[in-house]
Structure formats: structure tokens, C-alpha cells
Short mmCIF file of C-alpha atoms and ligand atoms in Angstrom, two decimals:
data_model
loop_
_atom_site.label_atom_id
_atom_site.label_comp_id
_atom_site.label_asym_id
_atom_site.label_seq_id
_atom_site.Cartn_x
_atom_site.Cartn_y
_atom_site.Cartn_z
CA UNK A 1203 98.18 -10.62 57.42
CA UNK A 1204 95.26 -7.28 56.54
CA UNK A 1205 94.49 -4.79 60.00
CA UNK A 1206 91.51 -5.10 62.64
CA UNK A 1207 88.30 -4.02 60.75
CA UNK A 1208 87.29 -1.13 62.64
CA UNK A 1209 83.57 -1.14 61.87
CA UNK A 1210 82.41 -3.49 64.31
CA UNK A 1211 84.64 -1.21 66.51
CA UNK A 1212 81.55 2.10 65.88
CA UNK A 1213 78.47 2.07 68.08
CA UNK A 1214 75.45 1.70 66.72
CA UNK A 1215 73.39 4.72 67.19
CA UNK A 1216 71.30 4.79 69.51
CA UNK A 1217 69.07 7.44 68.88
CA UNK A 1218 66.73 6.54 66.44
CA UNK A 1219 65.88 9.22 63.36
CA UNK A 1220 63.33 11.53 62.83
CA UNK A 1221 60.00 11.32 61.36
CA UNK A 1222 60.27 13.29 57.50
CA UNK A 1223 57.80 15.05 56.80
CA UNK A 1224 56.54 16.56 53.44
CA UNK A 1225 53.45 18.10 51.50
CA UNK A 1226 52.58 17.60 48.29
CA UNK A 1227 51.04 21.31 46.34
CA UNK A 1228 49.99 21.57 42.80
CA UNK A 1229 50.88 24.35 40.31
CA UNK A 1230 47.25 26.78 40.88
CA UNK A 1231 45.03 27.26 37.63
CA UNK A 1232 44.49 31.04 38.33
CA UNK A 1233 45.37 34.00 40.06
CA UNK A 1234 42.99 33.25 42.68
CA UNK A 1235 43.98 29.79 43.29
CA UNK A 1236 48.00 31.54 43.39
CA UNK A 1237 46.94 33.75 46.31
CA UNK A 1238 45.03 30.58 48.57
CA UNK A 1239 48.38 28.57 47.55
CA UNK A 1240 51.33 31.35 49.43
CA UNK A 1241 48.52 31.83 52.17
CA UNK A 1242 49.12 27.64 52.07
CA UNK A 1243 53.17 27.59 51.34
CA UNK A 1244 53.38 30.19 54.18
CA UNK A 1245 51.29 28.45 56.51
CA UNK A 1246 53.00 24.85 55.98
CA UNK A 1247 56.57 26.51 55.86
CA UNK A 1248 56.66 27.54 59.41
CA UNK A 1249 55.96 23.20 59.72
CA UNK A 1250 59.77 22.72 58.36
CA UNK A 1251 59.21 20.08 56.19
CA UNK A 1252 62.09 18.18 55.18
CA UNK A 1253 60.81 18.70 51.53
CA UNK A 1254 57.58 20.22 49.06
CA UNK A 1255 56.65 18.22 46.45
CA UNK A 1256 55.14 19.56 42.98
CA UNK A 1257 53.28 17.90 40.67
CA UNK A 1258 53.91 18.11 37.20
CA UNK A 1259 50.24 17.81 35.07
CA UNK A 1260 48.66 14.95 32.85
CA UNK A 1261 50.37 15.56 29.78
CA UNK A 1262 52.33 18.69 31.06
CA UNK A 1263 49.69 20.14 30.86
CA UNK A 1264 50.69 22.91 33.50
CA UNK A 1265 55.15 22.53 32.79
CA UNK A 1266 55.27 26.14 33.27
CA UNK A 1267 53.23 26.77 36.66
CA UNK A 1268 55.03 24.43 37.65
CA UNK A 1269 59.11 25.36 37.32
CA UNK A 1270 57.19 29.38 38.42
CA UNK A 1271 56.15 27.40 40.80
CA UNK A 1272 59.66 25.42 41.59
CA UNK A 1273 61.00 28.47 41.20
CA UNK A 1274 59.62 31.12 43.46
CA UNK A 1275 59.88 28.21 46.47
CA UNK A 1276 63.29 28.08 45.97
CA UNK A 1277 64.27 32.24 46.10
CA UNK A 1278 61.27 32.99 47.65
CA UNK A 1279 61.04 30.77 50.92
CA UNK A 1280 63.36 28.00 52.63
CA UNK A 1281 61.11 25.04 51.26
CA UNK A 1282 63.83 21.85 49.76
CA UNK A 1283 61.37 21.52 45.88
CA UNK A 1284 60.92 17.80 44.77
CA UNK A 1285 59.55 17.93 41.25
CA UNK A 1286 57.54 15.91 39.94
CA UNK A 1287 58.09 14.94 36.03
CA UNK A 1288 56.52 12.56 33.88
CA UNK A 1289 57.04 10.84 30.54
CA UNK A 1290 53.78 11.14 28.85
CA UNK A 1291 53.81 14.12 27.39
CA UNK A 1292 56.99 14.61 26.83
CA UNK A 1293 59.70 13.60 23.97
CA UNK A 1294 62.77 11.99 25.72
CA UNK A 1295 64.33 15.12 24.55
CA UNK A 1296 61.98 17.67 25.81
CA UNK A 1297 62.23 15.86 29.15
CA UNK A 1298 66.07 15.95 29.43
CA UNK A 1299 65.72 19.73 28.91
CA UNK A 1300 63.61 20.47 31.29
CA UNK A 1301 65.61 17.74 33.63
CA UNK A 1302 68.15 20.75 33.02
CA UNK A 1303 67.08 23.60 33.46
CA UNK A 1304 65.26 22.12 36.64
CA UNK A 1305 69.15 21.19 37.96
CA UNK A 1306 70.15 24.65 36.51
CA UNK A 1307 67.79 26.42 38.97
CA UNK A 1308 68.71 24.90 41.96
CA UNK A 1309 66.69 21.50 42.30
CA UNK A 1310 68.12 18.34 43.54
CA UNK A 1311 65.03 16.57 43.95
CA UNK A 1312 63.21 14.75 41.08
CA UNK A 1313 60.05 12.02 41.86
CA UNK A 1314 60.15 10.90 38.09
CA UNK A 1315 56.93 9.32 36.86
CA UNK A 1316 55.71 8.09 33.63
CA UNK A 1317 51.77 9.92 34.27
CA UNK A 1318 48.45 8.99 32.30
CA UNK A 1319 47.69 9.41 29.26
CA UNK A 1320 45.54 12.52 28.76
CA UNK A 1321 41.51 11.42 28.91
CA UNK A 1322 40.75 13.58 26.30
CA UNK A 1323 43.06 11.39 23.67
CA UNK A 1324 45.62 13.68 23.78
CA UNK A 1325 48.89 13.01 23.67
CA UNK A 1326 50.39 9.97 24.95
CA UNK A 1327 53.09 7.52 24.22
CA UNK A 1328 54.43 8.30 21.15
CA UNK A 1329 57.54 8.56 19.17
CA UNK A 1330 60.65 9.87 21.44
CA UNK A 1331 59.09 8.75 23.86
CA UNK A 1332 59.62 7.35 27.23
CA UNK A 1333 58.17 3.97 28.18
CA UNK A 1334 58.00 3.69 32.30
CA UNK A 1335 59.38 5.79 35.10
CA UNK A 1336 63.09 3.60 35.18
CA UNK A 1337 63.58 5.01 31.28
CA UNK A 1338 63.26 8.14 33.48
CA UNK A 1339 65.15 7.51 35.77
CA UNK A 1340 67.66 6.38 34.21
CA UNK A 1341 67.45 10.24 31.77
CA UNK A 1342 67.30 11.53 34.65
CA UNK A 1343 70.61 10.02 36.30
CA UNK A 1344 71.74 10.64 32.91
CA UNK A 1345 71.64 14.39 32.51
CA UNK A 1346 73.09 13.56 35.88
CA UNK A 1347 76.60 12.88 34.77
CA UNK A 1348 77.02 15.25 32.52
CA UNK A 1349 76.17 17.91 35.70
CA UNK A 1350 78.54 16.47 37.94
CA UNK A 1351 80.65 19.49 37.63
CA UNK A 1352 77.41 22.06 38.49
CA UNK A 1353 76.61 18.56 41.25
CA UNK A 1354 80.20 19.30 42.55
CA UNK A 1355 79.74 15.65 42.21
CA UNK A 1356 76.82 15.36 44.54
CA UNK A 1357 72.55 12.99 43.17
CA UNK A 1358 70.70 14.21 42.38
CA UNK A 1359 67.46 12.72 44.63
CA UNK A 1360 64.98 10.70 42.49
CA UNK A 1361 61.57 9.60 44.05
CA UNK A 1362 59.65 7.30 42.15
CA UNK A 1363 55.54 5.85 43.10
CA UNK A 1364 54.36 2.58 45.15
CA UNK A 1365 51.35 1.30 44.85
CA UNK A 1366 50.24 -0.21 48.44
CA UNK A 1367 47.45 -1.23 45.77
CA UNK A 1368 47.73 -2.96 42.59
CA UNK A 1369 48.42 -0.15 39.74
CA UNK A 1370 44.91 -0.50 38.06
CA UNK A 1371 47.46 -1.82 34.48
CA UNK A 1372 49.14 -4.02 36.07
CA UNK A 1373 48.35 -7.40 36.16
CA UNK A 1374 48.80 -8.25 40.60
CA UNK A 1375 50.82 -6.43 42.91
CA UNK A 1376 53.46 -9.08 42.72
CA UNK A 1377 54.32 -6.91 39.31
CA UNK A 1378 53.82 -4.07 41.24
CA UNK A 1379 56.76 -5.04 43.88
CA UNK A 1380 59.07 -6.23 40.21
CA UNK A 1381 58.77 -2.47 38.81
CA UNK A 1382 59.24 -0.70 41.77
CA UNK A 1383 63.19 -3.00 42.23
CA UNK A 1384 63.72 -1.73 38.67
CA UNK A 1385 63.45 0.97 39.46
CA UNK A 1386 64.98 1.07 42.44
CA UNK A 1387 68.40 -0.61 40.47
CA UNK A 1388 67.68 1.84 37.93
CA UNK A 1389 68.54 4.63 40.44
CA UNK A 1390 65.81 5.88 42.56
CA UNK A 1391 66.12 6.68 46.15
CA UNK A 1392 62.60 6.88 47.61
CA UNK A 1393 59.24 5.64 46.51
CA UNK A 1394 56.43 7.95 47.64
CA UNK A 1395 52.89 5.66 47.57
CA UNK A 1396 49.55 6.34 45.68
CA UNK A 1397 47.17 6.76 48.51
CA UNK A 1398 45.67 3.83 49.99
CA UNK A 1399 42.95 3.84 52.55
CA UNK A 1400 43.91 1.43 55.16
CA UNK A 1401 47.69 0.91 57.37
CA UNK A 1402 47.66 -2.67 56.78
CA UNK A 1403 48.01 -2.70 53.31
CA UNK A 1404 51.16 -0.06 53.69
CA UNK A 1405 52.93 -2.63 56.08
CA UNK A 1406 52.01 -5.12 53.75
CA UNK A 1407 53.76 -3.41 50.75
CA UNK A 1408 56.34 -3.32 52.65
CA UNK A 1409 56.85 -6.45 53.25
CA UNK A 1410 56.96 -7.59 49.70
CA UNK A 1411 58.81 -5.10 49.36
CA UNK A 1412 62.00 -5.78 51.23
CA UNK A 1413 61.72 -9.73 50.77
CA UNK A 1414 61.82 -9.09 47.00
CA UNK A 1415 65.19 -6.59 47.72
CA UNK A 1416 64.14 -3.88 47.24
CA UNK A 1417 65.78 -1.52 50.40
CA UNK A 1418 64.54 1.76 48.95
CA UNK A 1419 62.00 3.84 51.80
CA UNK A 1420 59.08 3.88 51.30
CA UNK A 1421 56.93 7.02 52.13
CA UNK A 1422 53.10 5.97 52.65
CA UNK A 1423 51.24 9.00 50.78
CA UNK A 1424 48.59 10.10 52.69
CA UNK A 1425 45.84 12.17 52.13
CA UNK A 1426 42.90 14.14 54.23
CA UNK A 1427 39.97 12.04 54.79
CA UNK A 1428 38.42 14.98 55.02
CA UNK A 1429 35.51 15.74 51.31
CA UNK A 1430 33.72 12.93 50.69
CA UNK A 1431 33.67 14.37 47.44
CA UNK A 1432 37.66 14.20 46.71
CA UNK A 1433 37.17 10.78 48.04
CA UNK A 1434 34.84 9.70 45.78
CA UNK A 1435 37.01 11.52 42.42
CA UNK A 1436 40.33 10.06 44.01
CA UNK A 1437 38.61 6.83 43.55
CA UNK A 1438 37.68 7.16 40.10
CA UNK A 1439 41.36 8.56 39.42
CA UNK A 1440 43.47 6.21 41.19
CA UNK A 1441 41.40 3.44 40.87
CA UNK A 1442 41.73 2.64 44.84
CA UNK A 1443 38.73 2.08 46.54
CA UNK A 1444 37.65 4.24 50.51
CA UNK A 1445 35.93 2.75 52.85
CA UNK A 1446 32.67 2.51 52.93
CA UNK A 1447 32.00 3.03 56.41
CA UNK A 1448 34.09 5.91 56.96
CA UNK A 1449 32.22 7.91 53.76
CA UNK A 1450 29.27 6.66 54.77
CA UNK A 1451 29.40 8.86 58.81
CA UNK A 1452 31.73 11.80 56.41
CA UNK A 1453 28.35 11.73 54.27
CA UNK A 1454 25.91 11.95 57.63
CA UNK A 1455 27.94 14.60 59.44
CA UNK A 1456 25.91 17.28 60.96
CA UNK A 1457 27.88 19.53 59.65
CA UNK A 1458 31.64 20.69 58.41
CA UNK A 1459 33.07 20.53 62.11
CA UNK A 1460 31.99 17.76 62.60
CA UNK A 1461 32.96 16.01 59.28
CA UNK A 1462 35.88 17.65 59.27
CA UNK A 1463 35.89 16.39 63.02
CA UNK A 1464 36.31 13.13 61.46
CA UNK A 1465 38.00 13.50 58.71
CA UNK A 1466 40.87 14.49 61.06
CA UNK A 1467 40.93 11.79 62.82
CA UNK A 1468 40.94 9.09 60.25
CA UNK A 1469 43.93 10.58 58.45
CA UNK A 1470 45.85 10.71 62.00
CA UNK A 1471 45.01 6.96 63.08
CA UNK A 1472 46.08 6.25 58.94
CA UNK A 1473 49.08 8.05 58.91
CA UNK A 1474 50.18 6.69 62.52
CA UNK A 1475 49.60 2.89 61.22
CA UNK A 1476 51.33 3.61 58.86
CA UNK A 1477 54.33 4.82 61.18
CA UNK A 1478 53.27 2.00 62.91
CA UNK A 1479 54.26 0.11 60.02
CA UNK A 1480 57.67 1.32 60.14
CA UNK A 1481 57.30 4.69 57.73
CA UNK A 1482 60.01 6.48 57.34
CA UNK A 1483 58.13 9.51 57.49
CA UNK A 1484 54.58 10.47 56.15
CA UNK A 1485 54.04 12.70 52.68
CA UNK A 1486 50.99 15.01 53.10
CA UNK A 1487 48.54 14.94 49.69
CA UNK A 1488 47.63 18.69 51.03
CA UNK A 1489 45.42 19.69 47.44
CA UNK A 1490 47.19 23.39 48.09
CA UNK A 1491 45.07 23.80 51.83
CA UNK A 1492 47.03 23.77 55.23
CA UNK A 1493 44.06 23.46 57.04
CA UNK A 1494 43.62 19.56 57.50
CA UNK A 1495 47.01 18.88 57.01
CA UNK A 1496 48.32 21.26 59.88
CA UNK A 1497 45.48 19.34 62.75
CA UNK A 1498 46.35 16.25 61.48
CA UNK A 1499 50.17 17.41 62.28
CA UNK A 1500 48.55 18.68 64.95
CA UNK A 1501 47.71 15.57 66.47
CA UNK A 1502 50.35 13.34 65.43
CA UNK A 1503 53.40 14.37 66.98
CA UNK A 1504 55.37 13.37 65.13
CA UNK A 1505 59.54 13.38 66.76
CA UNK A 1506 61.02 16.49 63.97
CA UNK A 1507 64.16 17.84 64.45
CA UNK A 1508 64.93 21.39 65.64
CA UNK A 1509 65.78 23.20 62.94
CA UNK A 1510 66.83 27.51 63.12
CA UNK A 1511 64.87 28.73 60.95
CA UNK A 1512 66.69 30.25 57.63
CA UNK A 1513 64.66 32.14 54.17
CA UNK A 1514 66.39 33.65 51.96
CA UNK A 1515 64.64 37.70 53.05
CA UNK A 1516 66.56 37.17 56.58
CA UNK A 1517 70.25 35.60 55.51
CA UNK A 1518 72.28 33.87 58.74
CA UNK A 1519 75.10 36.54 58.72
CA UNK A 1520 78.52 35.27 59.11
CA UNK A 1521 80.10 35.82 61.88
CA UNK A 1522 83.91 36.28 61.43
P1 FAD B 2639 55.17 2.73 35.72
O1 FAD B 2639 56.19 2.41 37.44
O2 FAD B 2639 56.18 2.81 34.69
O3 FAD B 2639 54.06 2.38 35.78
C1 FAD B 2639 52.72 2.34 34.75
C2 FAD B 2639 52.86 0.66 34.92
O4 FAD B 2639 53.25 0.31 33.74
C3 FAD B 2639 51.95 0.11 35.89
O5 FAD B 2639 51.08 -0.77 35.33
C4 FAD B 2639 53.85 -0.78 35.64
O6 FAD B 2639 53.15 -2.60 35.99
C5 FAD B 2639 54.25 -1.11 34.59
N1 FAD B 2639 55.65 -1.30 33.94
C6 FAD B 2639 56.24 -0.22 34.62
N2 FAD B 2639 57.31 -0.89 34.33
C7 FAD B 2639 57.22 -1.75 33.58
C8 FAD B 2639 58.51 -2.91 31.95
N3 FAD B 2639 60.12 -2.71 32.56
N4 FAD B 2639 57.95 -3.77 32.22
C9 FAD B 2639 56.27 -3.42 31.84
N5 FAD B 2639 55.15 -3.46 33.21
C10 FAD B 2639 56.01 -1.90 33.54
N6 FAD B 2639 50.20 11.60 37.49
C11 FAD B 2639 50.65 13.38 36.82
O7 FAD B 2639 50.15 13.25 35.88
N7 FAD B 2639 51.79 14.29 37.85
C12 FAD B 2639 51.78 14.10 38.89
O8 FAD B 2639 52.16 15.01 39.36
C13 FAD B 2639 52.02 12.64 39.30
N8 FAD B 2639 52.79 12.19 40.77
C14 FAD B 2639 52.53 11.07 41.37
C15 FAD B 2639 53.00 10.74 42.88
C16 FAD B 2639 52.74 10.38 43.21
C17 FAD B 2639 53.45 10.28 45.15
C18 FAD B 2639 52.04 8.64 42.48
C19 FAD B 2639 52.02 7.43 43.38
C20 FAD B 2639 51.76 9.09 41.34
C21 FAD B 2639 51.56 10.52 40.92
N9 FAD B 2639 50.90 10.64 40.03
C22 FAD B 2639 51.04 11.55 38.98
C23 FAD B 2639 50.08 9.87 38.59
C24 FAD B 2639 51.37 8.17 38.01
O9 FAD B 2639 51.62 8.58 37.31
C25 FAD B 2639 50.09 7.69 38.02
O10 FAD B 2639 50.02 6.69 38.46
C26 FAD B 2639 50.61 6.74 36.08
O11 FAD B 2639 49.63 6.11 35.99
C27 FAD B 2639 51.61 5.20 37.04
O12 FAD B 2639 52.98 5.85 37.10
P2 FAD B 2639 54.04 5.35 37.49
O13 FAD B 2639 55.46 6.15 37.74
O14 FAD B 2639 54.22 3.63 38.85
O15 FAD B 2639 54.50 4.47 36.75
#
């Protein structure tokens, strides 16, 4: 006779998990942008996010600045970086080298993406390149295996993209969910969504994903809805159409203060809608500006864990 299981005697956790908080940053393009970015980083650091993600430019164009930023985040701040990486612009061999370099420098989270072919017709998919994000997830797991001693048998956290509205190249939303499931099966731990402007899009994606067997957390990517120019530009790039009523209100705002008030409230409503649909966290696209992100955060009142602050400049002293 087998011994009775102990599992039923464990109590159900009564405390719900705190809401995860993360920000997206992009590597600066010049010195002025770098100064602005570092002010933003220090302001955002004070909110104790769980991680900050660093984008990887189309076709790896900003590879060096991305790696420099990731290194500085690791050595000069208390922030945990999540490095975006794309198949486009690098061969599989080059990608394996970049992944190794990231791990050697202490990065423990990678957002595995396919990327988009550059608009100027430069290098897209070619010989020796990976075709899909799923292939990159598998490559990261293979590099991780070779470095298991360095990682003390721990795992790299691998994120992938998910789409509340159909990916522009995809035949259907069902296909998008199948792709997400395939990325999970290949080793993805979590997903961050493309922008969306209606919380029901996020809720619907999560419902369809769960029905199809996707179990990983799907974190909503929330964009500050304060700039009509940025909203329109993003619609061109991602194919996601912004709410026309919001665009109209932003365009008709009396001044920048009024525009920001409208945009921040719309962003808070969007994030709250996603949280009401069960979102386990909020990933804020900052565009390297902290003002709107902090305004949104203040109004959101997220339940966050209390952590004692530690920075590399002020290491904790061990008391014997
Ligand atoms: P994939 O998952 O590979 O999907 C790409 C297309 O191929 C989709 O149409 C999908 O349906 C199809 N597909 C995938 N797998 C299969 C398969 N096995 N069989 C058939 N069809 C398949 N871009 C950047 O360049 N740099 C960034 O830093 C960056 N960060 C991003 C962060 C987030 C949170 C998101 C949502 C997107 C980001 N992007 C970034 C944009 C992203 O690269 C594009 O959306 C890109 O077009 C698709 O990337 P993916 O990882 O979803 O690709």
C-alpha cells in the first residue's frame, strides 16, 4: 500500500500574488537621449519594478548600445534586465554567441522575438537564420543547457510575444494562439502582449489561450495613451488601430496638460480593465519617459511586495 498523499493537507494559499510590474526601455540613440534615459531609469527604479526590458533594434542595428545598457543596468542599478532578442538580423550562430554573452554578463531573462524585416529591404530571413521566435526559444534553452553549471542549474526566464489583435502576417487569431502554444511547448515561461486599446481584446486572448492549453502568464503590454502622434505611428507599425474616440479627445484637448490628463486616465482604465480580466502584472511601454508611467502607476495603486532597497553602490553588510 502506498503511503497517504500529503498534498491534500497543504492549505490553499490564502494570500493572492502581488501584481507584477515591469517597464520597457529602448537603447538611446545619442548622448542627449542617454542622459534622459538615465534620469528615467533612476525615477523608475524608485518604484521597484520586477524587471525592465530592453528592446533590440530591427535587424540588430543597436546591438552594441543594447548590450551596453543591459550591462549598466546590471552593474549600476538594482534593476533586473530582460533582454529582447530577435531572429532577424543575426544568424543562429551569432545569436548563440549573443545569448552566451548575455548569460555571462548576468542577464537571466530574455524576450525571444522574431523581429520584422527592415523597411529598407536589408537583411531579413536568410541562410543560417532562425525563422520563428519558437526557434529562438529552443536555441536559448540549448545554450542554457551548455551553461548549466554557470547558472547553478537554474533556468533563464524566457518571454515571448502574444497578440490580442491578430498579428499582421497571421491568417487568424486562432493561428496566433497555436503559435503561442508552440512557443510555450518549446520552453517559453511567460508572454507579454502587443499593445491593445480595449481590455476586452486582452480578456479574449487569455480566454482563447487557456482553452487551447496555454498555461504561462500572459502579461498585458500597456502603452501610455497620451500622444496622438505616437498612437497613430504605432498603428502603422503594429496594425493595431487605436480608439478613434480617444484619438479625437486627445486631438481636441485644450493644451498639453489637458491631453496628458485624458491620456493618463485612459491608460489607467485600460490597465484596470486588464487587471479585472485577471492580468498577473502590467508591463508599461515607457518610450524612455518616466512622467506618464509614474502618473499611471500612482493612479493604479497596484498591490506590490514591500522590498528593502539594495543598490550595487550600497551593498547590504552582513552582520555576524
Ligand atoms: P513569431 O512568434 O515567430 O511570429 C511571427 C509570424 O510567424 C506570425 O504571423 C506567426 O503567426 C507566424 N508563425 C510563428 N511560428 C510559426 C510556425 N511554427 N508556423 C507557421 N507560422 C508561424 N521587434 C523588434 O524588432 N525588437 C524588439 O525589441 C521587439 N520587442 C517586442 C516586444 C513585445 C512585447 C512585442 C509584442 C513585440 C515586439 N517586437 C519587437 C515586435 C515583433 O518582433 C514583431 O511583432 C514580429 O512581427 C513578430 O515577432 P514574434 O516574436 O511574435 O514572431
